[in-house]
Amino acid sequence: MGEPLRQPLEPHHPYPVPAKRKLSSEIWKHRKEYLAISPFYLLFAVFGLFPILFSMYLSFQKWDGIGVMTFNGVNNYRFMLTDPEFWKAVGNTLLIWIYSTIPMLFSALVVAFLLNASFVKFRTFFRIGYFLPNVTSLVAVSIVFSTIFSNNYGLLNYIFTSFGLDPVEWLNHTWGIQLAVSFMVIWRWVGYNAVIYLAGLQSIPSVLYEAAKIDGASGIQSFFRITLPNLRPIILFTVITSTIGGMQIFTEPQVLVGNDGGANGGGLTIVLYLYREAFINNYFGYGSAVGWGMFVLIALFSIFNWKVVQGKGTL
Amino acid sequence: MIRSKNVLLYAGLIAGLIVSVFPFYWLAVMATRTTPEIYSFPPKLWFGTHLFDNISRVFESINFFRTLLNTLFVATASTILVLFFDSLAGYTFAKFTFPGKKWLFVLLLATMMAPAQLSLVPSFVIMAKFGWVGSFKALIIPGMANAFGIFWIRQYAEDSVPSELLDAGKIDGCGFFRLYWNISLPILRPALSFLGAFTFIGAWNDYLWPLIILTDERKFTLQVALASLNGIYTTDYSLVIAGTLLAVIPLIIMFLFISKQFISDIAAGAIKS
């Protein structure tokens, strides 16, 4: 705040009241409003903006967090781009994202349609049941699912063998780990997305459907001409949030198969890689560079998704 | 014809519900079993008799109540601070005009785009400089005012806090803070209860940041303690499972009380943004 505007205007000042002074007196008049909104901006400056700038600086340094920082040029980035482990982590993250997001959003849409049917009773009850996985901690979820996907005595293998199939050593295969992680993501987020789709469906005015019916439109036609276009912004929202979430998957593979991502590093995601390099191996400079690599990836991916979902409407 | 369609629809809904709820049942069943029983083949699908035995071994291996209190403290403190700072800022954005308001709000929304993982390393370095590594301060203070909450409160306050009421308050001699605390805050209660529950659940379940920050076992929150149990007691799995059950139950009970309103608010929030 400080002491504002108490200095008298200099007598021989060439201009009458300067506009600047008006603005600052206006600001002073609203000092309480500024004070009320200031905590967010102060916190963001210290714990948001500064770390981002600092991470840019760190990404060009070699530093173990304790010793002397030395300038490292673009070596961190060069190492990142040539490290097969980094690309493996990128590939794993994208695969897990694809395995999980498509079935997840599709199931959520189906659940929302079922719940939206006019005669469904106990709708609240169903919504709570479907939403419950979403408030459960990821660590707990990962522990429970590790017993379901366990190599030898897992529940899933019991089901497999009781149908006469051979048991699968899920956690010894890259794809097995990725399926297990994807399944956890699906399980946790179907209800959340279904609830959002349901609200979207209910916000479409029923007049539109009645008018379409009078004009002789079939159910499928009104789905593609009314439901889908009206839901598109909401679908876009869920695609973007699940992209951001999917790029940041960490807890599920870390608890399920450990810091190295398990057999053949199948569960090594980008954030797990970042965590390992920065906080287990203490490569702080390199960890910052990986953070920026991830940021670029998320940005590219979000733009790509946005284009795809936008394009869908022209079908 | 129509009836069979209905049956099919309910069957689909119930099948999905079973998938959603089964892992909770499975967790509860395993928590009542011994480790050899958990690993037995075929698996035991009904409750056993070792629940209290398993729980008492959890209490012997970690200080469960301290961990629970740590988690409660972090989650409660975060929630109270977020509610205060977010509601004050959100209400101010909704009900007052001041120079630069529009740009400040755009800036606030833009900060939501910044990904948290980008600054994981430098945030840790800053915490180390502040001497906050190992301290709850690092878990509570950086997040005590956030863009989402301010946005949420602003949306609600715009429609629900009548400007006439604020004018009347001003005439009666209420200052800026009294207008907020005595007049607006009670009206904002529905929006606050959602933001509070959302913040509490998030803080309760947070894992990556506490994992990096908390170095001393006595300061562990439930999630960090649970993950470390899972890493240490690989052969005593009934203990890990009982700990998991204990860590999950409080939040589920809380959620069941608020679930109906909470779920509607989640959907409303998504549709608005």
XYZ file of C-alpha atoms in Angstrom:
588
model
C 0.000 0.000 0.000
C 2.434 2.676 1.183
C 1.691 6.330 1.632
C 0.142 7.624 -1.564
C -0.797 10.945 -3.079
C -0.124 13.141 -0.118
C 2.531 15.149 -1.900
C 1.089 18.501 -2.876
C 1.017 19.423 -6.516
C 4.018 21.535 -7.428
C 2.781 25.093 -7.899
C 4.482 25.723 -11.233
C 3.388 22.419 -12.708
C 2.609 23.032 -16.388
C -0.489 20.812 -16.514
C -3.626 20.990 -14.468
C -4.458 17.795 -12.529
C -2.597 15.009 -14.372
C -4.618 11.959 -15.380
C -2.130 9.734 -13.600
C -2.956 11.285 -10.298
C -6.629 10.714 -10.901
C -6.004 7.030 -11.531
C -3.851 6.628 -8.473
C -6.405 8.362 -6.292
C -9.004 6.076 -7.789
C -6.799 3.118 -6.873
C -6.294 4.455 -3.362
C -10.029 4.804 -2.958
C -10.392 1.104 -3.733
C -7.484 -0.056 -1.599
C -9.673 -2.435 0.393
C -10.826 -4.211 -2.742
C -7.226 -4.634 -3.858
C -6.277 -5.877 -0.440
C -9.130 -8.417 -0.582
C -7.979 -9.910 -3.871
C -4.242 -9.563 -3.204
C -3.524 -12.890 -1.423
C -4.075 -14.887 -4.591
C -1.746 -12.714 -6.662
C 0.963 -12.681 -4.002
C 0.815 -16.446 -3.612
C 0.830 -16.940 -7.352
C 3.836 -14.659 -7.748
C 5.831 -16.549 -5.113
C 4.655 -20.141 -5.599
C 3.471 -20.075 -9.216
C 5.134 -17.525 -11.443
C 8.534 -17.455 -9.794
C 8.965 -21.260 -9.893
C 8.068 -21.265 -13.597
C 10.726 -18.657 -14.386
C 13.158 -20.324 -12.024
C 12.580 -23.703 -13.666
C 13.479 -22.130 -17.008
C 16.767 -20.990 -15.443
C 17.368 -24.319 -13.688
C 16.797 -26.278 -16.868
C 20.065 -24.825 -18.229
C 22.027 -25.730 -15.096
C 23.645 -28.820 -13.719
C 22.710 -29.127 -10.050
C 22.155 -31.858 -7.483
C 20.225 -29.563 -5.141
C 23.065 -29.213 -2.619
C 26.381 -28.524 -4.335
C 27.411 -25.793 -6.744
C 25.234 -24.973 -9.722
C 27.097 -25.013 -13.024
C 25.896 -23.739 -16.358
C 25.104 -26.631 -18.626
C 23.849 -24.948 -21.792
C 21.272 -26.972 -23.670
C 22.799 -30.258 -22.517
C 19.830 -31.113 -20.313
C 17.489 -30.720 -23.260
C 19.862 -32.569 -25.557
C 20.083 -35.423 -23.072
C 16.317 -35.493 -22.681
C 15.718 -35.704 -26.416
C 18.252 -38.512 -26.831
C 17.376 -40.512 -23.715
C 15.402 -43.603 -24.757
C 13.877 -43.710 -21.254
C 12.328 -40.291 -21.776
C 10.754 -41.345 -25.051
C 9.609 -44.559 -23.464
C 7.936 -42.478 -20.744
C 6.297 -40.282 -23.395
C 5.103 -43.350 -25.300
C 3.802 -45.035 -22.147
C 1.928 -41.920 -21.115
C 0.294 -41.572 -24.521
C -0.624 -45.274 -24.638
C -2.132 -45.182 -21.152
C -3.980 -42.039 -22.137
C -5.447 -43.702 -25.228
C -6.277 -46.971 -23.434
C -8.056 -45.081 -20.681
C -9.633 -41.970 -22.185
C -11.549 -43.479 -25.085
C -13.300 -46.265 -23.121
C -13.747 -43.918 -20.176
C -15.525 -41.151 -22.070
C -17.530 -43.640 -24.109
C -18.711 -45.514 -21.001
C -19.470 -42.224 -19.308
C -21.640 -41.200 -22.232
C -23.486 -44.532 -22.121
C -24.036 -44.267 -18.368
C -25.292 -40.703 -18.781
C -27.768 -41.790 -21.461
C -29.028 -44.670 -19.326
C -29.432 -42.397 -16.321
C -31.184 -39.807 -18.445
C -33.938 -42.209 -19.524
C -37.149 -40.715 -18.191
C -38.349 -43.699 -16.210
C -35.141 -44.479 -14.293
C -35.745 -44.593 -10.560
C -33.131 -44.160 -7.826
C -31.188 -41.816 -10.083
C -29.477 -40.163 -7.098
C -28.493 -43.524 -5.708
C -26.890 -44.550 -8.992
C -25.090 -41.251 -9.333
C -23.568 -41.608 -5.853
C -22.495 -45.182 -6.535
C -20.849 -44.245 -9.816
C -19.185 -41.195 -8.306
C -17.771 -42.942 -5.237
C -14.494 -44.094 -6.908
C -13.681 -40.472 -7.704
C -13.348 -39.336 -4.079
C -11.234 -42.328 -3.065
C -7.512 -41.767 -2.684
C -5.335 -42.941 -5.552
C -2.916 -44.654 -3.210
C -5.725 -46.780 -1.760
C -7.135 -47.502 -5.218
C -3.723 -48.586 -6.476
C -3.230 -50.925 -3.526
C -6.628 -52.565 -4.037
C -6.091 -52.962 -7.777
C -2.645 -54.432 -7.226
C -4.418 -57.403 -5.603
C -6.840 -57.638 -8.515
C -4.102 -57.595 -11.171
C -1.587 -59.568 -9.124
C 0.549 -61.990 -11.161
C -0.216 -65.237 -9.394
C -3.171 -65.063 -7.039
C -4.992 -62.047 -8.373
C -8.738 -61.892 -8.599
C -8.631 -61.376 -12.340
C -6.514 -64.488 -12.829
C -9.018 -66.419 -10.740
C -11.769 -65.307 -13.100
C -9.567 -66.221 -16.075
C -8.816 -69.710 -14.792
C -12.424 -70.387 -13.845
C -13.310 -69.735 -17.482
C -10.586 -72.169 -18.520
C -8.149 -69.480 -19.635
C -4.494 -69.367 -18.676
C -3.571 -66.916 -15.928
C -1.691 -63.826 -17.118
C 1.329 -62.340 -15.373
C -0.058 -58.849 -15.703
C 2.686 -57.011 -13.903
C 5.470 -58.730 -15.814
C 4.386 -57.283 -19.146
C 4.532 -53.736 -20.414
C 1.008 -53.941 -21.799
C -0.267 -55.664 -18.638
C 0.952 -52.822 -16.434
C -0.471 -50.266 -18.838
C -3.840 -52.020 -18.924
C -3.957 -52.172 -15.133
C -3.143 -48.457 -14.843
C -5.660 -47.594 -17.572
C -8.319 -49.657 -15.879
C -7.771 -47.743 -12.629
C -8.123 -44.463 -14.484
C -11.300 -45.621 -16.193
C -12.762 -46.924 -12.950
C -12.061 -43.673 -11.150
C -13.307 -41.242 -13.793
C -16.331 -42.801 -15.537
C -18.713 -41.612 -12.833
C -17.267 -38.116 -12.778
C -17.627 -37.686 -16.530
C -21.036 -39.365 -16.584
C -22.338 -36.875 -14.043
C -21.119 -34.023 -16.232
C -22.623 -35.511 -19.409
C -25.887 -36.140 -17.590
C -26.107 -32.496 -16.581
C -25.355 -31.586 -20.186
C -28.093 -33.862 -21.498
C -30.592 -32.444 -19.044
C -29.769 -28.902 -20.113
C -30.837 -29.560 -23.722
C -34.361 -28.116 -24.045
C -36.893 -30.900 -24.660
C -38.696 -28.578 -27.097
C -35.932 -29.325 -29.615
C -36.656 -33.057 -29.515
C -40.408 -32.525 -29.752
C -39.978 -30.275 -32.772
C -37.716 -32.860 -34.425
C -40.291 -35.556 -33.763
C -43.030 -33.494 -35.392
C -40.766 -32.980 -38.394
C -40.455 -36.765 -38.617
C -36.875 -37.166 -37.405
C -35.844 -40.613 -36.190
C -34.183 -41.208 -32.843
C -30.792 -41.623 -34.502
C -31.228 -38.421 -36.486
C -32.106 -36.405 -33.434
C -29.116 -37.914 -31.642
C -26.713 -36.711 -34.335
C -28.480 -33.427 -35.080
C -29.528 -32.312 -31.602
C -27.812 -34.262 -28.830
C -24.280 -34.352 -30.179
C -23.997 -30.698 -31.276
C -25.416 -29.538 -27.951
C -23.055 -31.746 -25.993
C -19.983 -30.779 -28.001
C -18.679 -28.041 -25.673
C -19.092 -30.403 -22.732
C -17.343 -33.237 -24.538
C -14.541 -30.818 -25.358
C -14.304 -29.897 -21.674
C -14.036 -33.558 -20.620
C -11.482 -34.331 -23.347
C -9.298 -31.419 -22.279
C -9.505 -32.198 -18.561
C -8.745 -35.865 -19.188
C -5.818 -34.935 -21.425
C -4.330 -32.732 -18.727
C -4.997 -35.413 -16.117
C -3.727 -38.204 -18.372
C -0.419 -36.466 -19.046
C 0.152 -36.167 -15.285
C -0.443 -39.770 -14.244
C 1.898 -40.627 -11.421
C 0.375 -42.274 -8.360
C -1.144 -45.350 -10.015
C 2.083 -46.693 -11.591
C 4.266 -45.499 -8.695
C 2.261 -47.419 -6.087
C 1.530 -50.367 -8.393
C 5.032 -51.086 -9.737
C 7.438 -48.653 -8.034
C 9.719 -45.795 -9.035
C 11.220 -47.606 -12.019
C 7.908 -48.366 -13.651
C 8.065 -52.130 -13.141
C 8.891 -54.789 -15.723
C 10.523 -53.218 -18.817
C 9.535 -49.845 -17.388
C 5.991 -50.327 -18.675
C 4.549 -48.064 -15.999
C 7.147 -45.318 -16.389
C 5.068 -42.217 -17.132
C 6.461 -38.732 -17.738
C 5.750 -37.478 -14.228
C 7.152 -40.667 -12.710
C 10.286 -40.169 -14.855
C 10.486 -36.536 -13.721
C 10.034 -37.554 -10.081
C 12.700 -40.247 -10.362
C 15.283 -38.052 -12.104
C 14.726 -35.034 -9.851
C 13.953 -36.452 -6.425
C 15.472 -39.943 -6.406
C 18.589 -39.249 -8.528
C 18.787 -35.559 -7.508
C 19.205 -34.197 -11.045
C 17.424 -30.935 -10.319
C 18.481 -29.146 -13.488
C 17.514 -32.078 -15.648
C 14.205 -32.498 -13.811
C 13.344 -28.898 -14.683
C 14.096 -29.507 -18.350
C 11.792 -32.546 -18.291
C 9.101 -30.324 -16.769
C 9.346 -28.035 -19.787
C 9.318 -30.980 -22.173
C 6.108 -32.117 -20.533
C 4.615 -28.660 -20.760
C 5.252 -28.501 -24.521
C 3.746 -31.951 -24.918
C 0.573 -31.049 -23.013
C 0.194 -27.844 -25.027
C 0.590 -29.636 -28.380
C -1.757 -32.352 -27.306
C -4.442 -29.978 -26.083
C -4.361 -28.097 -29.384
C -4.603 -31.388 -31.275
C -7.600 -32.514 -29.204
C -9.261 -29.207 -29.603
C -8.971 -29.430 -33.382
C -10.296 -33.000 -33.425
C -13.320 -32.315 -31.247
C -14.071 -29.086 -33.097
C -13.855 -30.917 -36.432
C -16.292 -33.615 -35.340
C -19.217 -31.255 -35.647
C -18.876 -30.937 -39.419
C -19.639 -34.632 -40.001
C -41.132 -54.731 -26.035
C -40.801 -51.594 -23.983
C -40.570 -53.542 -20.758
C -37.708 -55.724 -22.006
C -35.894 -52.573 -23.070
C -36.282 -51.214 -19.549
C -34.952 -54.415 -18.039
C -31.929 -54.224 -20.322
C -31.338 -50.633 -19.312
C -31.490 -51.394 -15.602
C -29.245 -54.408 -16.122
C -26.653 -52.144 -17.760
C -26.868 -49.586 -14.972
C -26.587 -52.220 -12.249
C -23.643 -53.956 -13.962
C -21.810 -50.634 -14.100
C -22.678 -49.947 -10.477
C -21.264 -53.313 -9.420
C -17.970 -52.523 -11.190
C -17.859 -49.163 -9.397
C -18.600 -50.496 -5.945
C -17.005 -53.952 -6.023
C -13.416 -52.815 -5.226
C -14.719 -51.305 -1.966
C -16.371 -54.582 -1.037
C -13.220 -56.473 -2.022
C -11.135 -54.148 0.148
C -13.445 -54.738 3.116
C -13.350 -58.519 2.611
C -9.554 -58.626 2.365
C -9.238 -56.499 5.510
C -10.956 -59.291 7.464
C -8.620 -61.997 6.178
C -5.104 -63.174 7.008
C -2.316 -62.741 4.469
C -2.308 -66.443 3.407
C -6.079 -66.196 2.932
C -5.683 -63.102 0.736
C -3.251 -65.018 -1.456
C -5.282 -68.227 -1.449
C -6.669 -69.672 -4.621
C -9.608 -69.565 -5.223
C -9.869 -66.197 -3.462
C -12.113 -65.745 -0.458
C -15.057 -63.605 -1.496
C -16.795 -63.421 1.865
C -15.787 -61.759 5.135
C -13.344 -63.476 7.490
C -12.697 -62.994 11.185
C -9.347 -61.202 11.386
C -10.402 -57.567 11.046
C -9.485 -56.502 14.575
C -6.289 -58.478 14.533
C -5.240 -56.755 11.286
C -6.194 -53.335 12.574
C -4.273 -53.809 15.792
C -1.180 -54.694 13.774
C -1.628 -51.467 11.791
C -1.636 -49.596 15.100
C 1.539 -51.395 16.157
C 3.465 -50.680 12.971
C 2.576 -47.031 12.428
C 1.251 -44.362 14.707
C -2.090 -44.359 12.968
C -3.762 -41.697 15.091
C -0.892 -39.293 14.642
C -1.058 -39.854 10.892
C -4.800 -39.344 10.943
C -4.442 -36.156 12.976
C -1.733 -34.881 10.603
C -4.045 -35.454 7.653
C -7.008 -33.884 9.430
C -4.913 -30.880 10.385
C -3.547 -30.293 6.867
C -6.923 -30.829 5.212
C -8.845 -28.677 7.697
C -6.338 -25.825 7.732
C -6.175 -25.816 3.916
C -9.962 -25.799 3.700
C -10.506 -22.949 6.157
C -7.850 -20.759 4.538
C -9.064 -21.481 1.009
C -12.642 -20.690 2.016
C -11.626 -17.398 3.580
C -9.296 -16.068 0.892
C -11.275 -17.382 -2.078
C -14.622 -16.124 -0.844
C -13.212 -12.709 0.029
C -11.625 -12.345 -3.416
C -14.490 -13.940 -5.356
C -17.076 -11.767 -3.646
C -14.987 -8.647 -4.247
C -14.718 -9.468 -7.953
C -18.456 -10.052 -8.136
C -19.736 -7.024 -6.253
C -17.257 -4.153 -6.607
C -15.784 -2.183 -9.451
C -12.219 -0.928 -9.366
C -9.626 0.015 -11.968
C -8.048 -2.956 -13.746
C -10.647 -5.414 -12.441
C -11.260 -6.998 -15.816
C -7.572 -7.569 -16.518
C -6.879 -8.871 -13.067
C -9.646 -11.421 -13.509
C -8.386 -12.507 -16.933
C -4.936 -12.907 -15.390
C -6.457 -15.022 -12.645
C -8.129 -17.333 -15.164
C -4.918 -17.561 -17.182
C -3.010 -18.859 -14.160
C -5.221 -21.961 -14.222
C -3.423 -22.998 -17.413
C -0.039 -23.234 -15.694
C 0.657 -26.935 -15.077
C 1.731 -27.728 -11.536
C 4.267 -30.402 -12.492
C 6.264 -27.892 -14.529
C 7.356 -26.185 -11.353
C 7.749 -29.247 -9.136
C 11.530 -28.930 -8.837
C 11.766 -25.148 -8.328
C 8.842 -25.231 -5.866
C 10.764 -27.764 -3.840
C 13.883 -25.567 -4.007
C 11.866 -22.588 -2.770
C 10.484 -24.654 0.108
C 14.039 -25.657 0.998
C 15.100 -21.977 0.979
C 12.181 -21.105 3.274
C 13.075 -24.007 5.538
C 9.652 -25.529 4.907
C 10.761 -28.972 3.756
C 9.275 -31.443 6.203
C 6.762 -28.884 7.399
C 2.988 -28.719 6.954
C 3.418 -25.090 5.913
C 4.632 -26.295 2.521
C 1.401 -28.272 2.089
C -0.978 -25.552 3.263
C 0.314 -22.090 2.406
C 1.059 -22.221 -1.351
C -2.501 -23.365 -2.106
C -4.459 -21.247 0.354
C -5.926 -18.992 -2.360
C -6.647 -20.543 -5.731
C -8.068 -19.415 -9.045
C -10.719 -22.110 -9.331
C -12.262 -21.267 -5.955
C -12.274 -17.520 -6.616
C -13.937 -18.144 -9.981
C -16.496 -20.445 -8.384
C -17.427 -17.986 -5.617
C -17.567 -15.069 -8.033
C -20.069 -16.916 -10.250
C -22.261 -17.652 -7.263
C -21.964 -14.242 -5.595
C -22.864 -12.357 -8.752
C -26.386 -13.779 -8.802
C -27.036 -14.403 -5.150
C -25.729 -11.421 -3.174
C -28.169 -8.546 -3.804
C -26.471 -5.192 -4.374
C -29.379 -3.463 -2.571
C -28.535 -5.407 0.550
C -24.924 -4.226 0.386
C -26.085 -0.628 -0.147
C -28.367 -0.889 2.858
C -25.488 -2.272 4.871
C -23.297 0.640 3.823
C -25.952 3.135 4.908
C -26.111 1.396 8.261
C -22.397 2.039 8.606
C -20.943 -1.373 7.775
C -17.322 -1.223 6.658
C -15.887 -3.292 3.827
C -15.055 -6.246 6.001
C -18.378 -6.223 7.882
C -20.240 -6.234 4.565
C -18.306 -9.335 3.631
C -18.335 -11.151 6.935
C -21.808 -10.383 8.313
C -23.900 -9.878 5.193
C -22.385 -11.747 2.257
C -20.731 -14.756 3.819
C -23.989 -16.271 5.134
C -25.530 -15.927 1.662
C -22.524 -17.624 0.062
C -22.877 -20.694 2.254
C -24.012 -23.156 -0.487
C -21.062 -22.235 -2.707
C -18.730 -22.408 0.279
C -19.854 -25.888 1.268
C -18.985 -27.255 -2.166
C -15.640 -25.467 -2.311
C -14.886 -26.650 1.210
C -15.684 -30.287 0.462
C -13.745 -30.134 -2.801
C -10.686 -28.662 -1.078
C -10.884 -31.068 1.846
C -11.114 -34.156 -0.373
C -8.247 -32.911 -2.544
C -6.012 -32.218 0.455
C -6.903 -35.548 2.080
C -5.989 -37.510 -1.060
C -2.958 -35.493 -2.151
C 0.101 -37.686 -2.628
C 2.920 -36.451 -4.901
C 3.618 -33.127 -3.164
C 3.426 -34.504 0.412
C 5.631 -37.406 -0.719
C 8.299 -34.918 -1.801
C 7.900 -32.546 1.136
C 7.400 -34.808 4.153
C 10.691 -36.313 5.254
C 9.928 -37.271 8.837
C 7.717 -40.283 9.497
C 5.999 -38.504 12.385
C 4.712 -35.868 9.966
C 3.401 -38.308 7.348
C -0.129 -37.850 6.067
C -2.307 -40.917 5.495
C -1.479 -41.281 1.799
C 2.268 -41.097 2.320
C 2.097 -43.452 5.311
C -0.035 -45.885 3.318
C 2.345 -45.922 0.375
C 5.292 -46.487 2.684
C 3.431 -49.345 4.440
C 2.794 -50.828 1.010
C 6.501 -50.569 0.207
C 7.732 -52.047 3.503
C 5.276 -54.790 4.452
C 5.217 -56.625 1.151
C 4.849 -59.958 2.905
C 2.252 -58.871 5.464
C -0.397 -57.795 3.057
C -3.375 -58.049 5.406
C -1.790 -55.254 7.434
C -1.444 -53.028 4.355
C -5.028 -53.753 3.347
C -6.393 -52.998 6.822
C -4.476 -49.708 6.771
C -5.965 -48.917 3.382
C -9.458 -49.576 4.691
C -8.860 -47.281 7.661
C -7.552 -44.535 5.392
C -10.510 -44.722 3.024
C -13.430 -44.979 5.471
C -13.470 -41.468 6.988
C -13.641 -39.780 3.624
C -16.311 -42.107 2.262
C -18.524 -41.459 5.274
C -18.063 -37.733 4.846
C -18.788 -37.995 1.146
C -22.000 -39.969 1.633
C -23.363 -37.147 3.787
C -22.726 -34.448 1.217
C -22.788 -36.506 -1.980
C -26.081 -35.396 -3.518
C -25.300 -31.688 -3.483
C -21.606 -32.240 -4.180
C -22.251 -34.183 -7.394
C -24.728 -31.587 -8.689
C -22.173 -28.865 -8.029
C -19.398 -30.759 -9.839
C -21.647 -31.001 -12.896
C -22.744 -27.380 -12.658
C -19.135 -26.242 -12.361
C -18.111 -28.171 -15.467
C -20.993 -26.857 -17.532
C -20.349 -23.253 -16.522
C -16.691 -23.369 -17.435
